[in-house]
XYZ file of N, CA, C and O in Angstrom:
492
model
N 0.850 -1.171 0.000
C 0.000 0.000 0.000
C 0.895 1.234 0.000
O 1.750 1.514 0.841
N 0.671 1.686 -0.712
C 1.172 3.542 -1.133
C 1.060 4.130 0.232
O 0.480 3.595 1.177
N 1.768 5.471 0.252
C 1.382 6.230 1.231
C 0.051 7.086 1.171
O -0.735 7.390 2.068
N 0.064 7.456 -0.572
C -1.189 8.143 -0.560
C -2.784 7.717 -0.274
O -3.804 8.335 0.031
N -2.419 6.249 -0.555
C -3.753 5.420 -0.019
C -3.966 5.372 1.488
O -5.000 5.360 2.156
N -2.250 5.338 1.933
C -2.732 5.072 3.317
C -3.458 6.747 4.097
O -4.476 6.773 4.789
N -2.637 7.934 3.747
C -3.103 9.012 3.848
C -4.602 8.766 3.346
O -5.381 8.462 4.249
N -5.002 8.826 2.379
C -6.248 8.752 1.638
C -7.180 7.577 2.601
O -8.348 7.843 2.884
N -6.734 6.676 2.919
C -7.756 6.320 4.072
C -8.008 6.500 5.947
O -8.718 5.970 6.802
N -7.065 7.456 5.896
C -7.021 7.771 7.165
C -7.645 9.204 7.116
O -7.976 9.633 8.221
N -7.879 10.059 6.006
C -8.703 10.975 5.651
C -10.150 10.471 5.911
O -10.928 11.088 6.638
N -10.459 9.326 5.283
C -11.637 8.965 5.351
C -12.446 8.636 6.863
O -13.662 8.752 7.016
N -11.685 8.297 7.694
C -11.710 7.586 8.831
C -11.987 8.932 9.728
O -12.855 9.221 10.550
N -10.985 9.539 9.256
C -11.528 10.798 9.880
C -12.456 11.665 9.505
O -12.603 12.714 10.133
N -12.926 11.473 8.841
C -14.297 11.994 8.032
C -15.355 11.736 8.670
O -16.111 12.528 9.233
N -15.440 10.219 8.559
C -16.476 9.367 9.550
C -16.492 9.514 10.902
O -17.553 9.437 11.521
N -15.433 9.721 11.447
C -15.075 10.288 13.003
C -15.912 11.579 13.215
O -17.048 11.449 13.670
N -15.477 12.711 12.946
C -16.251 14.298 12.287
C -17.777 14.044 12.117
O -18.787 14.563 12.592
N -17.636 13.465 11.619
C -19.790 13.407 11.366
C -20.102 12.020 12.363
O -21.253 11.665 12.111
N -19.610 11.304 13.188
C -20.221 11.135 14.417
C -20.172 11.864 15.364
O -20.998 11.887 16.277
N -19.110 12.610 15.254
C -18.820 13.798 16.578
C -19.872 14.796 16.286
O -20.427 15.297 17.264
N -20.229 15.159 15.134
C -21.534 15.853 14.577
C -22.734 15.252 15.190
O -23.270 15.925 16.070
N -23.184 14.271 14.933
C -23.835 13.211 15.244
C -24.230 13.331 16.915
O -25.237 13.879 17.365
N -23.064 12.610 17.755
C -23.407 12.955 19.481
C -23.685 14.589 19.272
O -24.870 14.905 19.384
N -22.677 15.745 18.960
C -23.239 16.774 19.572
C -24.945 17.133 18.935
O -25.816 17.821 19.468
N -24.977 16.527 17.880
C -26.951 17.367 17.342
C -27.822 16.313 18.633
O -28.803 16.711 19.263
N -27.306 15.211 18.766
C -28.262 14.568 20.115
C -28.476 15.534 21.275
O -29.461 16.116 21.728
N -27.031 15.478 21.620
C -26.826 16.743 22.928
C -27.574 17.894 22.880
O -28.206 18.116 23.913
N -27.712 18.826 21.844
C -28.195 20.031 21.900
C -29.231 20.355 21.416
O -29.923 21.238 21.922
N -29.566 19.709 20.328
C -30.886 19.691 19.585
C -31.956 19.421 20.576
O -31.800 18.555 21.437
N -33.234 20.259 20.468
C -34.106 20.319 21.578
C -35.386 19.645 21.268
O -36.374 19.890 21.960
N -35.436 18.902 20.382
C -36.424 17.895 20.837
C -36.432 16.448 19.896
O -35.392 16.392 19.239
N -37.347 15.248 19.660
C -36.553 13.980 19.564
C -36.907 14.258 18.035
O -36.182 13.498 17.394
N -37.557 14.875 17.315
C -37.491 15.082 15.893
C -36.149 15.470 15.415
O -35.449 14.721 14.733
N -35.817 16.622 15.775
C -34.608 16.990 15.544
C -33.512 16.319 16.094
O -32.504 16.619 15.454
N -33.302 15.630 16.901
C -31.990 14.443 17.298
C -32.644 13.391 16.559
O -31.811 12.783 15.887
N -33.682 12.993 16.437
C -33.350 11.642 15.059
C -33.170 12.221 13.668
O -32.695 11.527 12.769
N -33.440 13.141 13.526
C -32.771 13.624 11.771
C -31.319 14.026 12.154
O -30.571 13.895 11.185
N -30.720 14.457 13.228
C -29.408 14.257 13.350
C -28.971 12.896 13.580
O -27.806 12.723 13.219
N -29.607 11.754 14.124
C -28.815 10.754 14.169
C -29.108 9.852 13.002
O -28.282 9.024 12.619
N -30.178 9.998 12.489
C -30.427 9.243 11.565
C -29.236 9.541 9.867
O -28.661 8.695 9.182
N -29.294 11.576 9.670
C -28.300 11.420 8.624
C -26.656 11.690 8.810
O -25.748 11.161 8.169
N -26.563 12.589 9.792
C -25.025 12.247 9.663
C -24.299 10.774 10.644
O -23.080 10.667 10.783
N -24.926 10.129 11.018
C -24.456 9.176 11.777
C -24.373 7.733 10.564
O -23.562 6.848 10.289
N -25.530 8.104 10.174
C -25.341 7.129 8.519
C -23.747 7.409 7.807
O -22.785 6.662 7.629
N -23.975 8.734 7.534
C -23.070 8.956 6.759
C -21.181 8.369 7.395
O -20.335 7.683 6.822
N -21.177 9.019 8.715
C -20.019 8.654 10.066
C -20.200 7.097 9.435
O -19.164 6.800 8.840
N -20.947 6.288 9.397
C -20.511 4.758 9.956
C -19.989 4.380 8.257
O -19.245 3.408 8.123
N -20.291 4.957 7.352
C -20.270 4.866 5.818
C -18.957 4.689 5.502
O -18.371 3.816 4.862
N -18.607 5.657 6.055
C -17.140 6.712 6.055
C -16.102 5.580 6.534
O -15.003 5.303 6.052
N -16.793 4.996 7.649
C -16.004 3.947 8.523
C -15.544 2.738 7.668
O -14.386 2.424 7.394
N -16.493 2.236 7.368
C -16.845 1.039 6.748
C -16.338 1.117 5.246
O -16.295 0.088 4.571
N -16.009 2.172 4.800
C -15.515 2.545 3.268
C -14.128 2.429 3.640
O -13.636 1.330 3.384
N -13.454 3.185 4.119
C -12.369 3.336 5.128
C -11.886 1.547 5.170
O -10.980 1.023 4.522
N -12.726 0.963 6.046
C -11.652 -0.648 6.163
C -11.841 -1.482 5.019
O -11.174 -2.501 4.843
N -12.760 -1.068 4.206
C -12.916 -1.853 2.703
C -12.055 -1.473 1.919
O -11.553 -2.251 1.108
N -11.741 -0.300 2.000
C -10.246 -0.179 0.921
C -8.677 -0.337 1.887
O -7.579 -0.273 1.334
N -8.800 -0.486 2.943
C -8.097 -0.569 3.870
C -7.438 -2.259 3.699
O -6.294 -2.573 3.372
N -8.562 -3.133 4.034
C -8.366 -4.532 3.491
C -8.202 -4.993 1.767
O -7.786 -6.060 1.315
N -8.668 -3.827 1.065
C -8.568 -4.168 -0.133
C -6.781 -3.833 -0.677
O -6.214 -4.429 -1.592
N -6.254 -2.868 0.078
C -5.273 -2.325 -0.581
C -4.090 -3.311 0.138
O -3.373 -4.049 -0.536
N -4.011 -3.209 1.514
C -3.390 -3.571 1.920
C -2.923 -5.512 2.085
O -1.864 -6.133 2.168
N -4.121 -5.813 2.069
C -4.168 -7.681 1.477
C -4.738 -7.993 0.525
O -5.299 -9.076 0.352
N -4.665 -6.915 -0.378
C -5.860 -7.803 -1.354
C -6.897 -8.483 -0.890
O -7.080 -9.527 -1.515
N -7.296 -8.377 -0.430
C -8.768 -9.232 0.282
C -10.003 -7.581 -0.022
O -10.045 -6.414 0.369
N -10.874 -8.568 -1.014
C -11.963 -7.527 -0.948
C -13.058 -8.194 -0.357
O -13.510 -9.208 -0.889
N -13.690 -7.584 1.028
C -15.029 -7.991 1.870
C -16.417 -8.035 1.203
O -16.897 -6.941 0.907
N -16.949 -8.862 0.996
C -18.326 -8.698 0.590
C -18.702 -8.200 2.004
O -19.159 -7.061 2.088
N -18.543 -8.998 3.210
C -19.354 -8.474 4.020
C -19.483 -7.254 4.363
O -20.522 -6.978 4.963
N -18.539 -6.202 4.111
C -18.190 -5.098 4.465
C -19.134 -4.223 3.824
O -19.777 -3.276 4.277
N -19.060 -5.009 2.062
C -20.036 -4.299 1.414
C -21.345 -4.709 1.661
O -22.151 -4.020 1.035
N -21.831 -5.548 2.319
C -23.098 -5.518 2.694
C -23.488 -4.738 3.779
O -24.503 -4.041 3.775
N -22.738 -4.834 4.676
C -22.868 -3.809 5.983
C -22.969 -2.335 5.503
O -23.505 -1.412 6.115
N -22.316 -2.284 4.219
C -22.485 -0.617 3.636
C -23.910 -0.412 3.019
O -24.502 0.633 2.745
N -24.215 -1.477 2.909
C -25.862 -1.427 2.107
C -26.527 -1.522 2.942
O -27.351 -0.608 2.943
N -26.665 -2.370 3.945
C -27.476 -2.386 5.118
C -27.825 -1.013 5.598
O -28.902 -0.441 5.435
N -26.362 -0.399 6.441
C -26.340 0.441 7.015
C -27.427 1.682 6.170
O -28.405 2.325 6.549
N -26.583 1.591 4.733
C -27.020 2.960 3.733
C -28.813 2.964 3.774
O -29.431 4.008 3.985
N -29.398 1.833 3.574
C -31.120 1.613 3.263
C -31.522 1.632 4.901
O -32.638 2.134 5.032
N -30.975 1.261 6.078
C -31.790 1.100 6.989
C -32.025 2.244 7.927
O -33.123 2.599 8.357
N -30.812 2.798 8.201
C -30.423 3.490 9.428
C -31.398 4.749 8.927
O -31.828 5.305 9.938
N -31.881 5.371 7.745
C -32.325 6.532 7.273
C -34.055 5.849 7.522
O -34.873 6.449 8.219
N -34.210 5.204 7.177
C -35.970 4.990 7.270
C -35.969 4.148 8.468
O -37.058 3.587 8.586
N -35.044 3.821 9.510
C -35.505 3.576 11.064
C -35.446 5.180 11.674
O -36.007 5.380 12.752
N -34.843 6.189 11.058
C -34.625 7.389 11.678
C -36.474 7.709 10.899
O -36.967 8.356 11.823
N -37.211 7.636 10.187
C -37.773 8.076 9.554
C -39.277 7.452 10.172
O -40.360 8.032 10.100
N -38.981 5.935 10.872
C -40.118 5.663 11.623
C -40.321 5.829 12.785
O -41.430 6.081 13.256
N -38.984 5.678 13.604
C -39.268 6.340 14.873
C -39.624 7.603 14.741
O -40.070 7.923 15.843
N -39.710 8.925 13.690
C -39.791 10.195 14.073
C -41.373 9.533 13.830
O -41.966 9.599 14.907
N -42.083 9.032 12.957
C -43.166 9.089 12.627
C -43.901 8.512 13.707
O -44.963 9.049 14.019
N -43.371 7.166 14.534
C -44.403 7.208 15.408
C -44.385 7.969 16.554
O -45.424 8.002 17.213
N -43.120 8.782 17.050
C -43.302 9.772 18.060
C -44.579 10.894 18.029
O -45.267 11.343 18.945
N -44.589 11.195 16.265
C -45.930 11.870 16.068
C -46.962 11.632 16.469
O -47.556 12.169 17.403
N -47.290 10.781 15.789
C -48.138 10.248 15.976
C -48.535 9.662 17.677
O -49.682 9.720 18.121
N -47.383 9.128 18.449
C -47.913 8.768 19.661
C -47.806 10.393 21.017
O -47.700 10.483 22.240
N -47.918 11.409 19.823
C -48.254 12.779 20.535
C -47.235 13.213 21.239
O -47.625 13.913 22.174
N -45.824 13.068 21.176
C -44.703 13.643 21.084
C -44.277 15.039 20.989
O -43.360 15.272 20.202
N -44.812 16.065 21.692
C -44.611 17.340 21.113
C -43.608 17.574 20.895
O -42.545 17.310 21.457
N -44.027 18.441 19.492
C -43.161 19.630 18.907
C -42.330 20.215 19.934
O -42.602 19.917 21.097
N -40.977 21.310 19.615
C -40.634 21.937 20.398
C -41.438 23.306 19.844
O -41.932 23.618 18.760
N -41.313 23.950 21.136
C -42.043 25.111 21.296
C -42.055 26.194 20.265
O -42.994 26.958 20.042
N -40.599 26.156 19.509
C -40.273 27.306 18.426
C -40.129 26.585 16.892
O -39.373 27.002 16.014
N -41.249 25.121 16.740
C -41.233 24.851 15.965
C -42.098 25.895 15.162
O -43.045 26.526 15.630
N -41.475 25.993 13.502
C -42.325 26.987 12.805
C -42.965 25.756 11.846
O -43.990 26.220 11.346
N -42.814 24.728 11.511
C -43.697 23.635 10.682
C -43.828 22.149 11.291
O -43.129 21.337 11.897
N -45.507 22.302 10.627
C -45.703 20.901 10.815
C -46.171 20.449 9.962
O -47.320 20.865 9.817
N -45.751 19.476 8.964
C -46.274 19.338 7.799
C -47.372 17.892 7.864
O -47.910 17.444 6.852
N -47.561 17.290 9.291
C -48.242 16.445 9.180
C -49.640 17.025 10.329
O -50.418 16.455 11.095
N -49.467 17.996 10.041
C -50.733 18.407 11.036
C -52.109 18.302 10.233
O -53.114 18.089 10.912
N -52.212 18.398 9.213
C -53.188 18.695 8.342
C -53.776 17.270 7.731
O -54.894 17.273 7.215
N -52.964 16.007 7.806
C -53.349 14.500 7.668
C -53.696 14.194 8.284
O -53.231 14.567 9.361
N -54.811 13.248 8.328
C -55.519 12.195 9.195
C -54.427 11.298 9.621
O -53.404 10.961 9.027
N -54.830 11.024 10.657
C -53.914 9.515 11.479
C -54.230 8.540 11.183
O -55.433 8.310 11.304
N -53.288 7.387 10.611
C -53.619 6.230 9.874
C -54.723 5.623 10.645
O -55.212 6.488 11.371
N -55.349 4.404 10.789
C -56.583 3.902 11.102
C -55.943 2.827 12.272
O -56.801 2.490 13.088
N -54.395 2.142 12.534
C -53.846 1.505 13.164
C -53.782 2.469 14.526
O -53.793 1.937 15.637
N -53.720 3.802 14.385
C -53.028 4.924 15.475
C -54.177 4.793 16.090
O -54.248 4.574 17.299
N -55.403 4.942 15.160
C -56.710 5.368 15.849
C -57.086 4.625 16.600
O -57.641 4.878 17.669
N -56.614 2.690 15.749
C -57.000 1.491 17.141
C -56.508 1.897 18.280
O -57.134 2.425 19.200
N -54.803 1.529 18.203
C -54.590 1.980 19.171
C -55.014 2.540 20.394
O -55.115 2.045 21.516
N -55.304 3.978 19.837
C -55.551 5.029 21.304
C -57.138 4.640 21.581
O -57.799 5.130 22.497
N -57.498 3.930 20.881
C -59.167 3.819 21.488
C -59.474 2.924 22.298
O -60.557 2.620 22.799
N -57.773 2.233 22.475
C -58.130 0.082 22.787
C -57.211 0.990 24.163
O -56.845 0.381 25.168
């Protein structure tokens, strides 16, 4: 392995490092759970991406060994982590989760609640 690869993946690593450190602080400060799951849901995706790209060319360069699993964990990660961030925000809504106080939109205020929500709160 080159130096520039090895530079070039220790860039990356630290990339992914940076947008989890992004990541904990939007949890920390962000003031309510809408806004800490769209922070954890996209740059924390992106942080583990970064990671996982990082030891795939890492193992690729350095042993020749290219991971399928690695690349599946990159697909996993890429399709899941964004629409589990996308259902937990939805059922917090829905299970009446308030807004923070200086929210200026709600774009689901104006939809009916699916017919499952409605069992729910009636049972």
């Amino acid at each position: 392995m080159t130096e520039t690869i090895s530079i070039f993946i220790g860039v990356v690593v630290l990339l992914g490092s940076l947008l989890s450190l992004v990541t904990t602080i939007g949890l920390i400060r962000l003031p309510d759970v809408y806004c800490r799951s769209h922070a954890a849901s996209k740059s924390a995706t992106l942080g583990v991406l970064f990671i996982l790209i990082a030891a795939l060319l890492h193992f690729w360069f350095e042993d020749g060994y290219f991971s399928a699993r690695l690349v599946l964990g990159i697909i996993f990660v890429f399709v899941t982590a964004p629409v589990a961030g996308h259902l937990i925000t939805r059922a917090a809504y829905y299970t009446d989760v308030p807004l923070w106080e200086n929210s200026v939109q709600d774009d689901l205020k104006t939809k009916e609640k699916p017919e499952t929500v409605r069992e729910m709160k009636n049972s």
